Short mmCIF file of C-alpha atoms and ligand atoms in Angstrom, two decimals:
data_model
loop_
_atom_site.label_atom_id
_atom_site.label_comp_id
_atom_site.label_asym_id
_atom_site.label_seq_id
_atom_site.Cartn_x
_atom_site.Cartn_y
_atom_site.Cartn_z
CA MET D 6 -1.29 -213.27 16.39
CA ALA D 7 0.98 -213.95 18.81
CA GLU D 8 3.73 -215.53 16.84
CA MET D 9 2.43 -212.98 13.47
CA ALA D 10 3.53 -210.62 16.13
CA LYS D 11 6.52 -212.08 17.04
CA ARG D 12 7.33 -212.68 13.52
CA GLY D 13 6.79 -208.95 12.70
CA ILE D 14 8.76 -207.64 15.71
CA ALA D 15 12.25 -210.14 14.39
CA PHE D 16 11.65 -208.57 10.83
CA MET D 17 11.86 -204.88 12.76
CA PHE D 18 14.46 -205.78 14.27
CA ARG D 19 16.33 -207.42 11.02
CA ARG D 20 15.82 -203.91 9.09
CA LEU D 21 16.62 -201.80 11.99
CA GLN D 22 20.14 -203.63 12.32
CA SER D 23 20.84 -202.98 9.20
CA CYS D 24 20.52 -199.17 10.00
CA HIS D 25 23.60 -197.19 9.78
CA ASN D 26 22.49 -194.02 9.30
CA VAL D 27 19.84 -191.76 9.01
CA GLU D 28 19.03 -191.86 4.81
CA ASP D 29 19.12 -196.14 6.19
CA MET D 30 15.96 -194.84 8.77
CA ARG D 31 14.34 -192.65 6.24
CA LEU D 32 13.63 -194.88 3.33
CA LEU D 33 12.27 -197.52 6.38
CA ALA D 34 10.31 -195.44 7.54
CA LYS D 35 9.23 -194.72 4.05
CA GLN D 36 8.09 -198.02 3.64
CA ARG D 37 6.28 -198.05 6.57
CA LEU D 38 4.13 -195.31 6.75
CA PRO D 39 1.19 -194.53 4.28
CA ASP D 40 2.78 -191.84 2.37
CA PRO D 41 0.64 -188.98 3.22
CA ILE D 42 1.88 -189.29 6.95
CA PHE D 43 5.67 -190.37 4.87
CA HIS D 44 5.30 -186.79 3.23
CA TYR D 45 4.34 -185.22 5.92
CA ILE D 46 7.89 -185.72 7.60
CA ASP D 47 9.99 -185.96 5.34
CA GLY D 48 8.21 -182.37 2.94
CA ALA D 49 9.52 -179.13 3.25
CA ALA D 50 7.45 -175.88 1.94
CA ASP D 51 7.51 -174.42 -1.59
CA ASP D 52 10.35 -176.13 -3.83
CA GLU D 53 12.29 -177.65 -0.89
CA VAL D 54 15.63 -175.52 -1.09
CA THR D 55 16.04 -174.32 1.81
CA TYR D 56 15.28 -177.67 2.81
CA ARG D 57 17.94 -178.98 1.04
CA ARG D 58 20.57 -176.44 2.16
CA ASN D 59 19.68 -177.23 5.37
CA THR D 60 22.06 -180.36 4.98
CA GLU D 61 24.04 -179.55 1.57
CA ALA D 62 25.55 -176.13 3.44
CA PHE D 63 27.98 -178.33 5.71
CA GLU D 64 28.97 -180.35 3.06
CA GLU D 65 30.72 -176.68 1.60
CA CYS D 66 32.73 -176.58 4.50
CA ASP D 67 36.24 -178.87 5.51
CA LEU D 68 37.44 -179.66 8.84
CA VAL D 69 40.88 -179.40 9.34
CA PRO D 70 41.48 -181.91 12.17
CA ASN D 71 45.02 -181.99 13.93
CA VAL D 72 46.90 -185.09 15.02
CA LEU D 73 48.51 -186.83 18.04
CA ALA D 74 46.23 -185.18 20.59
CA GLY D 75 45.93 -188.75 22.53
CA VAL D 76 42.22 -188.93 22.64
CA ASP D 77 41.49 -192.46 23.51
CA LYS D 78 39.09 -190.80 26.19
CA VAL D 79 36.59 -188.82 24.93
CA ASP D 80 33.83 -186.55 26.65
CA MET D 81 31.10 -185.56 24.29
CA SER D 82 29.19 -183.51 27.20
CA VAL D 83 27.27 -179.68 26.58
CA THR D 84 25.78 -177.74 28.56
CA VAL D 85 23.14 -175.96 27.36
CA MET D 86 20.56 -172.68 29.34
CA GLY D 87 22.39 -174.48 32.46
CA LEU D 88 21.70 -177.95 31.33
CA LYS D 89 23.98 -181.50 31.32
CA LEU D 90 23.69 -183.24 28.05
CA ASP D 91 25.88 -186.04 27.74
CA MET D 92 25.65 -185.76 23.48
CA PRO D 93 25.19 -182.32 21.71
CA ILE D 94 22.35 -183.17 20.09
CA PHE D 95 18.96 -183.23 21.36
CA CYS D 96 15.42 -184.37 20.18
CA SER D 97 13.50 -180.84 18.85
CA PRO D 98 9.56 -180.66 19.20
CA THR D 99 7.66 -182.18 16.44
CA ALA D 100 4.03 -182.57 15.91
CA LEU D 101 1.52 -185.74 16.22
CA GLN D 102 4.09 -188.07 16.65
CA ARG D 103 1.71 -190.73 17.52
CA LEU D 104 0.53 -190.73 14.40
CA PHE D 105 4.06 -191.31 13.47
CA HIS D 106 4.30 -194.21 15.65
CA HIS D 107 1.76 -196.15 18.59
CA ASP D 108 4.12 -194.67 21.49
CA GLY D 109 4.69 -191.37 19.39
CA GLU D 110 6.60 -188.91 22.17
CA ARG D 111 6.80 -192.70 25.38
CA ALA D 112 9.62 -193.90 22.38
CA VAL D 113 11.39 -190.20 21.92
CA ALA D 114 11.57 -189.57 26.06
CA ARG D 115 12.57 -192.35 26.87
CA ALA D 116 15.02 -192.75 23.90
CA ALA D 117 16.28 -189.65 24.89
CA GLU D 118 17.04 -190.14 28.81
CA LYS D 119 18.71 -192.92 27.70
CA PHE D 120 21.03 -191.28 25.63
CA GLY D 121 21.29 -188.35 28.66
CA THR D 122 19.89 -186.10 26.28
CA MET D 123 16.90 -183.66 25.48
CA PHE D 124 13.67 -184.47 24.21
CA GLY D 125 11.42 -180.96 23.59
CA VAL D 126 7.53 -181.57 23.23
CA SER D 127 5.64 -179.10 21.18
CA SER D 128 2.07 -177.82 21.59
CA LEU D 129 0.84 -180.34 19.23
CA GLY D 130 1.81 -182.81 21.48
CA THR D 131 -0.15 -186.45 21.54
CA VAL D 132 1.34 -187.79 24.61
CA SER D 133 0.02 -185.08 27.57
CA VAL D 134 3.17 -183.09 29.00
CA GLU D 135 1.61 -184.32 32.97
CA GLU D 136 2.54 -187.75 31.88
CA ILE D 137 5.79 -187.34 30.21
CA GLY D 138 6.82 -185.04 33.09
CA GLY D 139 6.03 -188.44 35.37
CA MET D 140 8.10 -190.96 32.86
CA ILE D 141 11.71 -189.73 32.75
CA LYS D 142 13.79 -187.50 34.82
CA ALA D 143 16.62 -185.93 31.37
CA PRO D 144 15.87 -182.47 30.44
CA LYS D 145 12.69 -181.37 29.04
CA MET D 146 11.68 -177.93 26.49
CA PHE D 147 7.60 -177.23 25.90
CA GLN D 148 7.19 -175.75 22.53
CA PHE D 149 5.08 -173.35 22.84
CA TYR D 150 2.91 -172.49 19.97
CA PHE D 151 0.88 -168.28 21.34
CA HIS D 152 -2.27 -169.00 20.39
CA LYS D 153 -5.12 -166.02 19.59
CA ASP D 154 -6.57 -167.49 23.12
CA ARG D 155 -5.17 -166.36 26.09
CA GLY D 156 -6.45 -168.84 28.07
CA LEU D 157 -5.31 -171.85 26.30
CA ASN D 158 -2.39 -169.85 26.48
CA ASN D 159 -2.30 -169.73 30.17
CA SER D 160 -3.41 -173.23 30.34
CA LEU D 161 0.09 -174.01 28.08
CA ILE D 162 2.17 -172.79 30.05
CA GLN D 163 0.35 -174.02 33.27
CA GLN D 164 0.63 -177.25 32.17
CA ALA D 165 4.65 -177.45 31.43
CA LYS D 166 5.32 -176.17 34.32
CA ALA D 167 3.34 -178.75 36.57
CA ALA D 168 4.83 -180.61 34.85
CA LYS D 169 8.35 -179.72 35.77
CA PHE D 170 9.39 -179.14 32.83
CA ASP D 171 12.74 -176.81 32.41
CA ILE D 172 12.17 -174.93 29.15
CA LEU D 173 10.26 -172.91 27.74
CA ALA D 174 10.39 -173.16 23.81
CA LEU D 175 8.74 -169.71 22.02
CA THR D 176 8.70 -171.42 17.93
CA VAL D 177 8.72 -167.97 16.17
CA ASP D 178 8.93 -168.59 12.47
CA THR D 179 5.39 -170.22 12.08
CA ILE D 180 3.59 -166.17 12.07
CA THR D 181 1.22 -168.19 9.37
CA GLY D 182 1.77 -171.86 7.82
CA GLY D 183 4.25 -172.25 5.34
CA ASN D 184 3.19 -174.00 1.74
CA ARG D 185 3.48 -177.47 2.16
CA GLU D 186 2.42 -178.94 -1.66
CA ARG D 187 3.44 -182.27 -0.44
CA ASP D 188 0.59 -182.16 1.61
CA VAL D 189 -1.51 -180.69 -0.50
CA ARG D 190 -0.64 -183.53 -3.02
CA THR D 191 -1.05 -185.97 -0.30
CA GLY D 192 -4.87 -184.70 0.41
CA PHE D 193 -2.63 -184.24 4.15
CA THR D 194 -5.03 -181.06 4.78
CA SER D 195 -7.90 -180.00 6.39
CA PRO D 196 -10.98 -180.99 5.69
CA PRO D 197 -8.49 -184.26 4.84
CA ARG D 198 -8.44 -184.85 1.00
CA LEU D 199 -7.09 -188.21 0.36
CA THR D 200 -7.04 -188.98 -3.32
CA LEU D 201 -7.20 -192.20 -5.00
CA GLY D 202 -2.96 -193.03 -4.42
CA SER D 203 -3.10 -192.00 -0.42
CA LEU D 204 -6.55 -194.41 -0.11
CA LEU D 205 -4.46 -197.02 -2.33
CA SER D 206 -1.50 -196.09 -0.01
CA PHE D 207 -2.87 -196.61 3.51
CA ALA D 208 -4.61 -199.66 2.14
CA LEU D 209 -0.88 -200.91 1.41
CA HIS D 210 0.20 -200.87 5.16
CA PRO D 211 -2.16 -202.08 7.03
CA ARG D 212 0.43 -202.93 9.90
CA TRP D 213 0.16 -199.27 9.65
CA ALA D 214 -3.35 -199.40 10.37
CA PHE D 215 -3.69 -202.35 12.95
CA ASP D 216 -0.61 -200.15 15.68
CA TYR D 217 -2.97 -196.98 14.91
CA PHE D 218 -6.81 -198.29 15.53
CA THR D 219 -5.82 -201.07 17.84
CA HIS D 220 -4.31 -198.16 20.02
CA GLU D 221 -5.23 -195.57 22.06
CA LYS D 222 -7.92 -192.91 20.27
CA PHE D 223 -5.12 -190.28 18.63
CA GLU D 224 -5.50 -186.80 20.68
CA LEU D 225 -3.91 -183.08 20.50
CA SER D 226 -3.04 -184.20 24.54
CA GLN D 227 -2.07 -180.47 25.48
CA LEU D 228 -5.16 -178.37 22.93
CA LYS D 229 -7.65 -181.05 23.80
CA ASP D 230 -10.15 -179.26 26.09
CA TYR D 231 -9.05 -176.19 24.40
CA VAL D 232 -10.52 -176.67 20.66
CA LYS D 233 -13.01 -179.30 18.92
CA GLU D 234 -9.80 -180.00 16.12
CA GLY D 235 -8.09 -181.44 20.06
CA SER D 236 -9.69 -185.19 19.04
CA ASN D 237 -9.18 -184.49 15.58
CA VAL D 238 -6.64 -186.26 13.45
CA ALA D 239 -7.91 -184.01 10.46
CA ILE D 240 -6.70 -180.80 11.31
CA SER D 241 -3.79 -179.51 8.88
CA VAL D 242 -1.27 -178.50 10.60
CA GLY D 243 -0.47 -175.22 7.90
CA GLU D 244 -4.61 -174.10 8.60
CA TYR D 245 -3.97 -173.89 12.64
CA PHE D 246 -0.80 -172.13 12.01
CA SER D 247 -2.77 -169.42 9.56
CA THR D 248 -6.45 -169.95 11.85
CA MET D 249 -5.82 -170.03 15.92
CA LEU D 250 -1.57 -168.50 16.19
CA ASP D 251 -1.78 -165.05 16.72
CA GLN D 252 -0.33 -163.31 14.01
CA SER D 253 0.14 -160.13 15.89
CA MET D 254 2.14 -161.52 18.13
CA ASN D 255 5.79 -159.50 18.84
CA TRP D 256 8.69 -158.47 20.89
CA LYS D 257 6.52 -157.22 23.80
CA ASP D 258 4.20 -160.45 24.17
CA ALA D 259 7.46 -162.63 23.87
CA GLU D 260 9.05 -160.65 27.04
CA GLU D 261 6.04 -160.67 28.95
CA LEU D 262 5.48 -165.32 27.48
CA ARG D 263 9.30 -164.98 29.40
CA GLN D 264 8.22 -162.64 32.55
CA ARG D 265 4.89 -165.24 32.72
CA TRP D 266 7.07 -168.01 33.05
CA GLY D 267 10.49 -167.22 35.05
CA GLY D 268 12.18 -169.55 33.71
CA GLN D 269 14.86 -171.41 30.72
CA PHE D 270 13.54 -168.88 28.07
CA CYS D 271 13.95 -170.12 24.05
CA LEU D 272 12.81 -167.87 20.60
CA LYS D 273 13.23 -171.02 18.18
CA GLY D 274 13.49 -169.65 14.83
CA VAL D 275 15.44 -167.10 15.27
CA MET D 276 17.43 -166.14 11.83
CA SER D 277 18.77 -162.95 11.48
CA ALA D 278 21.31 -161.08 14.40
CA ALA D 279 19.30 -158.68 15.10
CA ASP D 280 16.68 -160.98 16.32
CA ALA D 281 19.37 -162.44 18.35
CA ARG D 282 20.65 -159.41 20.05
CA ARG D 283 16.78 -158.31 20.31
CA ALA D 284 15.75 -162.28 21.50
CA ALA D 285 19.47 -161.32 23.74
CA ASP D 286 17.43 -157.57 25.61
CA ILE D 287 14.45 -159.21 26.28
CA GLY D 288 15.86 -162.36 28.46
CA ALA D 289 15.76 -164.86 27.12
CA THR D 290 18.96 -167.77 27.66
CA ALA D 291 19.08 -169.31 24.27
CA ILE D 292 17.83 -168.87 20.72
CA MET D 293 17.29 -171.94 18.57
CA VAL D 294 18.85 -170.51 15.07
CA SER D 295 15.75 -172.27 13.12
CA ASN D 296 14.04 -172.09 9.72
CA HIS D 297 12.00 -175.06 11.40
CA GLY D 298 13.47 -177.60 9.24
CA GLY D 299 12.61 -175.90 5.47
CA ARG D 300 8.81 -176.19 6.06
CA GLN D 301 8.53 -172.20 6.19
CA LEU D 302 9.95 -169.98 4.43
CA ASP D 303 12.13 -171.69 1.15
CA GLY D 304 14.83 -169.44 0.44
CA SER D 305 15.21 -169.10 3.46
CA ARG D 306 18.94 -169.31 4.34
CA SER D 307 19.90 -172.52 6.55
CA PRO D 308 21.38 -172.68 9.71
CA PHE D 309 24.65 -172.94 9.60
CA ASP D 310 25.52 -170.59 6.78
CA GLN D 311 23.88 -168.19 9.42
CA ILE D 312 25.40 -168.98 12.92
CA SER D 313 28.85 -167.89 12.98
CA GLU D 314 27.49 -164.09 12.14
CA ILE D 315 24.59 -164.89 15.49
CA VAL D 316 27.52 -166.57 17.59
CA ASP D 317 29.81 -163.11 16.65
CA ALA D 318 26.62 -161.07 17.94
CA VAL D 319 25.43 -162.85 21.23
CA GLY D 320 26.87 -166.05 21.31
CA ASP D 321 28.94 -164.15 24.93
CA ARG D 322 25.21 -162.80 25.68
CA ILE D 323 22.64 -166.28 25.40
CA ASP D 324 22.72 -170.04 24.18
CA VAL D 325 23.35 -170.39 21.34
CA ILE D 326 20.74 -173.35 18.95
CA LEU D 327 21.47 -174.98 15.89
CA ASP D 328 18.40 -176.82 14.40
CA GLY D 329 18.09 -178.57 11.55
CA GLY D 330 20.19 -180.15 8.60
CA ILE D 331 21.66 -182.48 10.85
CA ARG D 332 22.35 -185.84 9.12
CA ARG D 333 26.01 -186.61 10.00
CA GLY D 334 28.33 -186.51 13.20
CA THR D 335 30.76 -184.58 10.99
CA HIS D 336 28.09 -182.27 10.96
CA VAL D 337 27.99 -181.31 14.42
CA LEU D 338 30.97 -180.82 15.20
CA LYS D 339 30.85 -178.41 12.23
CA ALA D 340 28.55 -176.36 14.30
CA LEU D 341 30.25 -176.60 17.07
CA ALA D 342 33.02 -175.58 15.63
CA ALA D 343 32.01 -172.66 14.27
CA GLY D 344 30.35 -171.84 17.77
CA ALA D 345 26.87 -172.91 18.54
CA LYS D 346 26.45 -174.53 21.95
CA ALA D 347 24.61 -177.40 21.02
CA CYS D 348 22.43 -179.02 18.14
CA SER D 349 19.03 -179.31 17.69
CA GLY D 350 17.58 -182.03 15.62
CA GLY D 351 13.75 -183.13 14.30
CA ARG D 352 13.92 -185.69 11.22
CA MET D 353 17.39 -187.31 12.03
CA TYR D 354 15.06 -188.93 15.13
CA LEU D 355 11.61 -189.35 13.56
CA TYR D 356 12.38 -191.44 10.74
CA ALA D 357 13.57 -193.26 13.13
CA LEU D 358 10.29 -192.79 15.62
CA ALA D 359 8.97 -193.68 12.15
CA ALA D 360 10.81 -196.47 11.28
CA ALA D 361 10.83 -198.92 14.79
CA GLY D 362 9.53 -196.69 17.12
CA GLN D 363 11.98 -196.84 20.54
CA PRO D 364 14.73 -199.49 19.44
CA GLY D 365 13.94 -196.85 16.41
CA VAL D 366 14.87 -194.18 17.85
CA GLU D 367 17.73 -195.48 20.61
CA LYS D 368 19.55 -196.41 17.10
CA ALA D 369 19.04 -193.43 15.78
CA LEU D 370 21.17 -191.65 18.56
CA SER D 371 23.39 -194.11 19.17
CA ASN D 372 24.33 -194.36 15.48
CA LEU D 373 25.05 -190.36 15.95
CA ARG D 374 26.72 -190.70 18.96
CA THR D 375 29.49 -193.45 17.39
CA GLU D 376 29.85 -190.42 14.63
CA ILE D 377 29.89 -188.27 16.75
CA GLU D 378 32.86 -190.10 19.18
CA ARG D 379 34.49 -191.22 15.99
CA ASP D 380 34.69 -187.59 14.61
CA MET D 381 36.00 -185.93 17.73
CA LYS D 382 38.71 -188.32 18.39
CA LEU D 383 39.95 -188.10 14.19
CA MET D 384 39.62 -184.22 14.59
CA GLY D 385 42.13 -184.72 17.51
CA VAL D 386 39.46 -183.16 20.13
CA THR D 387 38.52 -184.70 24.06
CA LYS D 388 36.00 -181.86 24.77
CA VAL D 389 33.50 -179.84 22.91
CA SER D 390 35.75 -176.93 23.60
CA GLN D 391 38.56 -177.81 21.55
CA LEU D 392 36.90 -177.21 18.57
CA SER D 393 36.80 -173.99 16.48
CA ARG D 394 36.67 -171.77 13.81
CA ASP D 395 40.39 -172.50 12.77
CA MET D 396 39.52 -176.54 12.23
CA LEU D 397 36.80 -175.45 9.24
CA ARG D 398 37.12 -174.28 5.99
CA PHE D 399 35.02 -172.87 3.31
CA ARG D 400 34.87 -173.66 -0.54
CA SER D 401 33.86 -170.61 -0.96
CA ILE D 402 33.72 -166.70 0.26
CA ARG D 403 30.94 -166.40 1.80
C1 FMN B 4 7.27 -183.45 10.56
C2 FMN B 4 7.62 -182.56 11.83
C3 FMN B 4 6.77 -181.64 13.29
C4 FMN B 4 7.43 -180.46 13.26
N1 FMN B 4 6.32 -179.83 14.39
C5 FMN B 4 7.21 -178.34 14.36
C6 FMN B 4 6.34 -178.46 16.22
O1 FMN B 4 5.49 -179.27 16.63
N2 FMN B 4 6.79 -177.56 16.52
C7 FMN B 4 7.48 -176.89 16.31
O2 FMN B 4 8.15 -175.86 16.67
N3 FMN B 4 9.01 -177.18 15.25
C8 FMN B 4 8.04 -178.25 15.28
N4 FMN B 4 9.13 -178.62 13.21
C9 FMN B 4 10.46 -178.38 12.83
C10 FMN B 4 11.13 -179.25 14.17
O3 FMN B 4 11.32 -178.56 15.45
C11 FMN B 4 13.11 -179.06 14.16
O4 FMN B 4 13.13 -177.57 13.54
C12 FMN B 4 13.06 -179.08 12.79
O5 FMN B 4 12.69 -180.30 12.08
C13 FMN B 4 14.35 -179.27 12.01
O6 FMN B 4 15.08 -179.46 10.81
P1 FMN B 4 15.64 -181.54 11.04
O7 FMN B 4 14.22 -181.45 10.90
O8 FMN B 4 16.24 -181.10 9.09
O9 FMN B 4 16.53 -182.10 11.55
C14 FMN B 4 8.48 -179.87 13.36
C15 FMN B 4 9.27 -180.76 12.51
C16 FMN B 4 8.96 -181.88 11.60
C17 FMN B 4 9.71 -182.48 10.45
#
């Protein structure tokens, strides 16, 4: 058994070493995960138009480099919500991570710390914020879902405060569940309705099953004392959004939450300039311009298409973060040149987590860091603050 495990690890590292970009990681994740779980990460809403657009938008914008700029030393650090990050992209909060790899949030937290960047833990996290708080000193964001159950809301705030999380991010784009048809097809629903093909796919991925069943029992650590679903992998995220979250949530609730939290407060999922202004008005210190990775409202605009308008509206009042669609270092540079303070992403590290746990996430962050450094040199800049809109040209009128 030990020999088998050793051979397995050697195989994993061989494959991991040949992952040079996000798409390579995606393919490795696809190979390692049972279909329903892979498609939960990889899928999005309706026809997935917005999901594709989130990345394609970057490709319609060209960079105009400068040369002879003396770029032997590059500093890619940024300061966002008062926190210094060694690289200008951080790990967005995502649900159910121990389903993707048995180390789950532990792997991502340690990797993010190693690269001096921030890690966001979801309300639907599978390792407690208490444990993560004790594990890493790097900046931490707790992602908050606004539940009908006010006792649960209070408990989440207390848990995040006690674990010394730096930022509370209220997600505002999940007022109901997006229509994720891949999940419906694979049976990743509540209760699970696995098709014959899905069951076969679990059978064909015995390594995933072995890891899943030989490690601690799955739980939704932040929710487990409040909801029966807290210990149940069968919950569908769509149903959770639709039944447990409070659809009457409004600006007053957001402002009260900000006051109760009392620290750095971010709205995740703002897409219009008008909402960005209201976020600043209620005292948010940042917004994440995001459409939830295309998983909610299909047909909504991409974060990169919206970023300039939003930066122009509120960039002098709050920090504007571009979230979603990032697959390359040049995407990060384009967002920063348009005026974003930092970028964040989910799948860019989730595929890697699924592919190989902590070494996978480290490789993903290393690949991106190498790209960003190289791209900054090629652009003729040594600091993020030197990137500007003069360096961007859009191919079509926007
Ligand atoms: C599998 C998965 C789970 C996610 N879970 C959450 C979540 O629990 N809370 C949340 O606010 N956003 C969640 N998101 C959205 C991410 O935080 C982020 O906005 C999105 O992944 C950005 O798009 P990208 O994957 O193209 O980078 C999730 C995204 C994915 C792919």
